[in-house]
PDB file of C-alpha atoms in Angstrom:
ATOM      1  CA  UNK A   1       0.000   0.000   0.000  1.00 43.00           C
ATOM      2  CA  UNK A   2       1.191   3.398  -0.783  1.00 44.00           C
ATOM      3  CA  UNK A   3       0.912   6.558   1.229  1.00 47.00           C
ATOM      4  CA  UNK A   4      -1.613   7.931  -1.242  1.00 46.00           C
ATOM      5  CA  UNK A   5      -4.158   5.294  -0.372  1.00 47.00           C
ATOM      6  CA  UNK A   6      -5.629   7.002   2.743  1.00 50.00           C
ATOM      7  CA  UNK A   7      -6.014  10.269   0.808  1.00 60.00           C
ATOM      8  CA  UNK A   8      -7.931   8.523  -1.966  1.00 67.00           C
ATOM      9  CA  UNK A   9     -10.223   6.922   0.581  1.00 72.00           C
ATOM     10  CA  UNK A  10     -10.709  10.286   2.292  1.00 68.00           C
ATOM     11  CA  UNK A  11     -11.559  11.968  -1.030  1.00 72.00           C
ATOM     12  CA  UNK A  12     -13.966   9.188  -1.905  1.00 77.00           C
ATOM     13  CA  UNK A  13     -15.569   9.485   1.514  1.00 73.00           C
ATOM     14  CA  UNK A  14     -15.972  13.263   0.995  1.00 74.00           C
ATOM     15  CA  UNK A  15     -17.717  12.745  -2.332  1.00 77.00           C
ATOM     16  CA  UNK A  16     -19.975  10.073  -0.870  1.00 79.00           C
ATOM     17  CA  UNK A  17     -20.935  12.320   2.072  1.00 73.00           C
ATOM     18  CA  UNK A  18     -21.634  15.287  -0.207  1.00 77.00           C
ATOM     19  CA  UNK A  19     -23.692  13.076  -2.506  1.00 82.00           C
ATOM     20  CA  UNK A  20     -25.696  11.713   0.450  1.00 79.00           C
ATOM     21  CA  UNK A  21     -26.373  15.254   1.728  1.00 78.00           C
ATOM     22  CA  UNK A  22     -27.520  16.355  -1.738  1.00 82.00           C
ATOM     23  CA  UNK A  23     -29.826  13.329  -2.124  1.00 81.00           C
ATOM     24  CA  UNK A  24     -31.298  13.828   1.345  1.00 77.00           C
ATOM     25  CA  UNK A  25     -31.868  17.532   0.632  1.00 76.00           C
ATOM     26  CA  UNK A  26     -33.666  16.722  -2.614  1.00 77.00           C
ATOM     27  CA  UNK A  27     -35.806  14.139  -0.850  1.00 76.00           C
ATOM     28  CA  UNK A  28     -36.599  16.659   1.915  1.00 71.00           C
ATOM     29  CA  UNK A  29     -37.695  19.327  -0.590  1.00 70.00           C
ATOM     30  CA  UNK A  30     -39.796  16.829  -2.495  1.00 71.00           C
ATOM     31  CA  UNK A  31     -41.358  15.775   0.795  1.00 70.00           C
ATOM     32  CA  UNK A  32     -42.199  19.380   1.664  1.00 67.00           C
ATOM     33  CA  UNK A  33     -43.839  20.031  -1.687  1.00 66.00           C
ATOM     34  CA  UNK A  34     -45.592  16.687  -2.010  1.00 71.00           C
ATOM     35  CA  UNK A  35     -46.562  16.235   1.628  1.00 68.00           C
ATOM     36  CA  UNK A  36     -47.453  19.462   3.338  1.00 66.00           C
ATOM     37  CA  UNK A  37     -46.243  19.652   6.946  1.00 63.00           C
ATOM     38  CA  UNK A  38     -49.810  20.367   7.983  1.00 64.00           C
ATOM     39  CA  UNK A  39     -50.492  16.645   7.548  1.00 61.00           C
ATOM     40  CA  UNK A  40     -47.567  15.749   9.779  1.00 61.00           C
ATOM     41  CA  UNK A  41     -49.362  17.417  12.681  1.00 64.00           C
ATOM     42  CA  UNK A  42     -52.887  16.356  11.702  1.00 65.00           C
ATOM     43  CA  UNK A  43     -52.155  12.677  11.111  1.00 62.00           C
ATOM     44  CA  UNK A  44     -51.787  11.665  14.802  1.00 70.00           C
ATOM     45  CA  UNK A  45     -54.852  13.747  15.655  1.00 72.00           C
ATOM     46  CA  UNK A  46     -56.821  11.933  12.934  1.00 70.00           C
ATOM     47  CA  UNK A  47     -55.761   8.565  14.352  1.00 71.00           C
ATOM     48  CA  UNK A  48     -57.079   9.585  17.784  1.00 75.00           C
ATOM     49  CA  UNK A  49     -60.387  10.648  16.236  1.00 74.00           C
ATOM     50  CA  UNK A  50     -60.731   7.316  14.404  1.00 72.00           C
ATOM     51  CA  UNK A  51     -59.936   5.359  17.569  1.00 74.00           C
ATOM     52  CA  UNK A  52     -62.515   7.380  19.539  1.00 75.00           C
ATOM     53  CA  UNK A  53     -65.192   6.777  16.889  1.00 73.00           C
ATOM     54  CA  UNK A  54     -64.506   3.052  16.918  1.00 71.00           C
ATOM     55  CA  UNK A  55     -64.548   2.930  20.715  1.00 72.00           C
ATOM     56  CA  UNK A  56     -67.957   4.615  21.015  1.00 71.00           C
ATOM     57  CA  UNK A  57     -69.606   3.408  17.797  1.00 68.00           C
ATOM     58  CA  UNK A  58     -71.330   0.461  19.465  1.00 64.00           C
ATOM     59  CA  UNK A  59     -73.379   2.957  21.497  1.00 64.00           C
ATOM     60  CA  UNK A  60     -74.744   4.635  18.358  1.00 62.00           C
ATOM     61  CA  UNK A  61     -74.905   1.865  15.741  1.00 61.00           C
ATOM     62  CA  UNK A  62     -76.023  -1.303  17.463  1.00 61.00           C
ATOM     63  CA  UNK A  63     -75.956  -4.473  15.408  1.00 66.00           C
ATOM     64  CA  UNK A  64     -78.072  -6.217  18.022  1.00 75.00           C
ATOM     65  CA  UNK A  65     -81.486  -5.753  19.560  1.00 81.00           C
ATOM     66  CA  UNK A  66     -83.527  -7.402  22.286  1.00 85.00           C
ATOM     67  CA  UNK A  67     -86.257  -9.971  21.859  1.00 85.00           C
ATOM     68  CA  UNK A  68     -89.552  -8.397  23.012  1.00 84.00           C
ATOM     69  CA  UNK A  69     -90.656 -11.600  24.737  1.00 84.00           C
ATOM     70  CA  UNK A  70     -87.597 -12.698  26.734  1.00 85.00           C
ATOM     71  CA  UNK A  71     -85.227  -9.677  26.449  1.00 84.00           C
ATOM     72  CA  UNK A  72     -82.380 -11.785  25.009  1.00 85.00           C
ATOM     73  CA  UNK A  73     -79.810  -9.983  22.839  1.00 86.00           C
ATOM     74  CA  UNK A  74     -80.282 -11.114  19.219  1.00 85.00           C
ATOM     75  CA  UNK A  75     -78.766 -10.027  15.919  1.00 81.00           C
ATOM     76  CA  UNK A  76     -80.691  -7.714  13.610  1.00 79.00           C
ATOM     77  CA  UNK A  77     -80.839 -10.459  11.013  1.00 79.00           C
ATOM     78  CA  UNK A  78     -82.087 -13.311  13.217  1.00 82.00           C
ATOM     79  CA  UNK A  79     -85.434 -14.772  12.091  1.00 86.00           C
ATOM     80  CA  UNK A  80     -86.376 -16.249  15.448  1.00 86.00           C
ATOM     81  CA  UNK A  81     -85.165 -15.750  18.977  1.00 85.00           C
ATOM     82  CA  UNK A  82     -82.910 -18.697  19.846  1.00 85.00           C
ATOM     83  CA  UNK A  83     -84.081 -18.601  23.469  1.00 84.00           C
ATOM     84  CA  UNK A  84     -87.886 -18.388  23.249  1.00 83.00           C
ATOM     85  CA  UNK A  85     -88.644 -18.935  19.544  1.00 83.00           C
ATOM     86  CA  UNK A  86     -90.385 -15.578  18.983  1.00 86.00           C
ATOM     87  CA  UNK A  87     -90.539 -14.758  15.262  1.00 87.00           C
ATOM     88  CA  UNK A  88     -88.598 -11.506  14.831  1.00 87.00           C
ATOM     89  CA  UNK A  89     -88.695 -11.241  11.028  1.00 87.00           C
ATOM     90  CA  UNK A  90     -91.895 -11.942   9.124  1.00 86.00           C
ATOM     91  CA  UNK A  91     -92.828 -11.689   5.454  1.00 87.00           C
ATOM     92  CA  UNK A  92     -95.088  -9.127   3.867  1.00 87.00           C
ATOM     93  CA  UNK A  93     -98.358 -10.834   2.859  1.00 85.00           C
ATOM     94  CA  UNK A  94     -98.430  -8.954  -0.442  1.00 88.00           C
ATOM     95  CA  UNK A  95     -94.843  -9.025  -1.796  1.00 91.00           C
ATOM     96  CA  UNK A  96     -93.070 -11.507   0.563  1.00 89.00           C
ATOM     97  CA  UNK A  97     -90.407  -8.943   1.466  1.00 90.00           C
ATOM     98  CA  UNK A  98     -88.895  -9.391   4.940  1.00 89.00           C
ATOM     99  CA  UNK A  99     -90.406  -7.200   7.665  1.00 88.00           C
ATOM    100  CA  UNK A 100     -89.653  -6.819  11.350  1.00 86.00           C
ATOM    101  CA  UNK A 101     -92.308  -8.030  13.748  1.00 83.00           C
ATOM    102  CA  UNK A 102     -93.166  -4.462  14.800  1.00 82.00           C
ATOM    103  CA  UNK A 103     -93.280  -2.863  11.317  1.00 84.00           C
ATOM    104  CA  UNK A 104     -96.730  -1.643  10.340  1.00 83.00           C
ATOM    105  CA  UNK A 105     -95.919  -0.858   6.691  1.00 87.00           C
ATOM    106  CA  UNK A 106     -93.820  -2.764   4.189  1.00 88.00           C
ATOM    107  CA  UNK A 107     -90.760  -0.818   3.033  1.00 87.00           C
ATOM    108  CA  UNK A 108     -90.917  -2.387  -0.431  1.00 88.00           C
ATOM    109  CA  UNK A 109     -94.570  -2.223  -1.498  1.00 90.00           C
ATOM    110  CA  UNK A 110     -96.144   0.005   1.178  1.00 87.00           C
ATOM    111  CA  UNK A 111     -98.636  -2.627   2.349  1.00 87.00           C
ATOM    112  CA  UNK A 112    -100.100  -1.715   5.741  1.00 86.00           C
ATOM    113  CA  UNK A 113    -100.492  -4.514   8.229  1.00 80.00           C
ATOM    114  CA  UNK A 114    -103.342  -4.332  10.669  1.00 74.00           C
ATOM    115  CA  UNK A 115    -102.590  -4.955  14.307  1.00 68.00           C
ATOM    116  CA  UNK A 116    -105.130  -6.987  16.240  1.00 62.00           C
ATOM    117  CA  UNK A 117    -106.419  -4.991  19.190  1.00 63.00           C
ATOM    118  CA  UNK A 118    -108.428  -6.925  21.774  1.00 65.00           C
ATOM    119  CA  UNK A 119    -110.335  -4.778  24.272  1.00 67.00           C
ATOM    120  CA  UNK A 120    -109.805  -5.472  27.966  1.00 70.00           C
ATOM    121  CA  UNK A 121    -113.469  -6.254  28.675  1.00 72.00           C
ATOM    122  CA  UNK A 122    -113.655  -9.137  26.152  1.00 68.00           C
ATOM    123  CA  UNK A 123    -112.926 -12.663  27.278  1.00 74.00           C
ATOM    124  CA  UNK A 124    -111.690 -15.074  24.669  1.00 69.00           C
ATOM    125  CA  UNK A 125    -111.742 -18.808  25.029  1.00 74.00           C
ATOM    126  CA  UNK A 126    -109.178 -20.819  23.178  1.00 68.00           C
ATOM    127  CA  UNK A 127    -109.209 -24.508  22.602  1.00 73.00           C
ATOM    128  CA  UNK A 128    -105.774 -25.936  22.081  1.00 67.00           C
ATOM    129  CA  UNK A 129    -105.336 -29.146  20.184  1.00 69.00           C
ATOM    130  CA  UNK A 130    -102.030 -30.783  20.778  1.00 70.00           C
ATOM    131  CA  UNK A 131    -100.781 -33.221  18.223  1.00 67.00           C
ATOM    132  CA  UNK A 132     -98.980 -36.273  19.430  1.00 63.00           C
ATOM    133  CA  UNK A 133     -95.650 -36.343  17.660  1.00 59.00           C
ATOM    134  CA  UNK A 134     -93.341 -39.230  18.147  1.00 63.00           C
ATOM    135  CA  UNK A 135     -89.637 -38.720  17.883  1.00 57.00           C
ATOM    136  CA  UNK A 136     -88.170 -40.882  15.220  1.00 56.00           C
ATOM    137  CA  UNK A 137     -84.666 -42.095  15.722  1.00 55.00           C
ATOM    138  CA  UNK A 138     -82.535 -43.766  13.135  1.00 50.00           C
ATOM    139  CA  UNK A 139     -79.811 -46.121  14.157  1.00 48.00           C
ATOM    140  CA  UNK A 140     -76.735 -46.002  11.991  1.00 46.00           C
ATOM    141  CA  UNK A 141     -74.532 -49.081  11.628  1.00 47.00           C
ATOM    142  CA  UNK A 142     -71.877 -47.252  13.655  1.00 47.00           C
ATOM    143  CA  UNK A 143     -74.250 -47.009  16.599  1.00 41.00           C
ATOM    144  CA  UNK A 144     -74.700 -43.211  16.382  1.00 41.00           C
ATOM    145  CA  UNK A 145     -78.259 -42.055  17.170  1.00 38.00           C
ATOM    146  CA  UNK A 146     -79.761 -39.092  15.309  1.00 45.00           C
ATOM    147  CA  UNK A 147     -82.712 -37.101  16.641  1.00 68.00           C
ATOM    148  CA  UNK A 148     -85.140 -35.254  14.394  1.00 74.00           C
ATOM    149  CA  UNK A 149     -87.346 -32.219  14.938  1.00 78.00           C
ATOM    150  CA  UNK A 150     -90.908 -33.424  15.656  1.00 75.00           C
ATOM    151  CA  UNK A 151     -92.374 -30.487  13.687  1.00 75.00           C
ATOM    152  CA  UNK A 152     -90.389 -30.307  10.446  1.00 76.00           C
ATOM    153  CA  UNK A 153     -88.371 -33.524  10.509  1.00 74.00           C
ATOM    154  CA  UNK A 154     -84.981 -31.861  10.099  1.00 75.00           C
ATOM    155  CA  UNK A 155     -82.014 -33.780  11.453  1.00 75.00           C
ATOM    156  CA  UNK A 156     -80.550 -32.411  14.681  1.00 76.00           C
ATOM    157  CA  UNK A 157     -76.867 -32.738  15.403  1.00 72.00           C
ATOM    158  CA  UNK A 158     -75.545 -33.414  18.898  1.00 67.00           C
ATOM    159  CA  UNK A 159     -75.023 -29.672  19.433  1.00 69.00           C
ATOM    160  CA  UNK A 160     -78.555 -28.849  18.302  1.00 66.00           C
ATOM    161  CA  UNK A 161     -80.230 -31.427  20.547  1.00 61.00           C
ATOM    162  CA  UNK A 162     -79.718 -29.136  23.555  1.00 67.00           C
ATOM    163  CA  UNK A 163     -81.668 -26.241  21.986  1.00 73.00           C
ATOM    164  CA  UNK A 164     -85.172 -25.316  23.078  1.00 75.00           C
ATOM    165  CA  UNK A 165     -86.373 -24.485  19.560  1.00 78.00           C
ATOM    166  CA  UNK A 166     -85.549 -25.874  16.114  1.00 79.00           C
ATOM    167  CA  UNK A 167     -83.298 -23.590  14.066  1.00 76.00           C
ATOM    168  CA  UNK A 168     -85.147 -24.482  10.844  1.00 77.00           C
ATOM    169  CA  UNK A 169     -88.850 -24.161  11.720  1.00 79.00           C
ATOM    170  CA  UNK A 170     -88.797 -22.647  15.218  1.00 78.00           C
ATOM    171  CA  UNK A 171     -90.824 -25.509  16.676  1.00 79.00           C
ATOM    172  CA  UNK A 172     -90.423 -26.302  20.352  1.00 77.00           C
ATOM    173  CA  UNK A 173     -88.015 -29.195  20.944  1.00 73.00           C
ATOM    174  CA  UNK A 174     -88.366 -29.608  24.726  1.00 68.00           C
TER     175      UNK A 174
END
């Protein structure tokens, strides 16, 4: 190695440093013109606003409601209450569009449903006829026993056998 070697390295290092400073300066100016510094200060504030909206949104936009019969939390899109079997979504008699149980007019066709109002001084007598359904059980060769809904005949899995109401027809299982 010669004595000139450190000087060449020093000169090369100077040029590299100057080039890095120039590139960083150009990038900084492009950043100023392309991204206004106003956004640098507003971006964290915007993140806090988004987090606050997400934290409190469940108070304003609930995706659940309560069953009017048993007060169980159910989804907006549930047809029947899984606890008591109350029918939450019905069909419009005219156009078969889905309606909530408490809607008086159909949103699609404008059909007005009439609510039955029974005065307090009227006594009504009802005669209930209970049908005797027998539970049919099929025995598979493996020995596994399947239970069926007594109302619609749909097959119930082991998880569904503990329900009070059938998920298909809403009929009472127990």
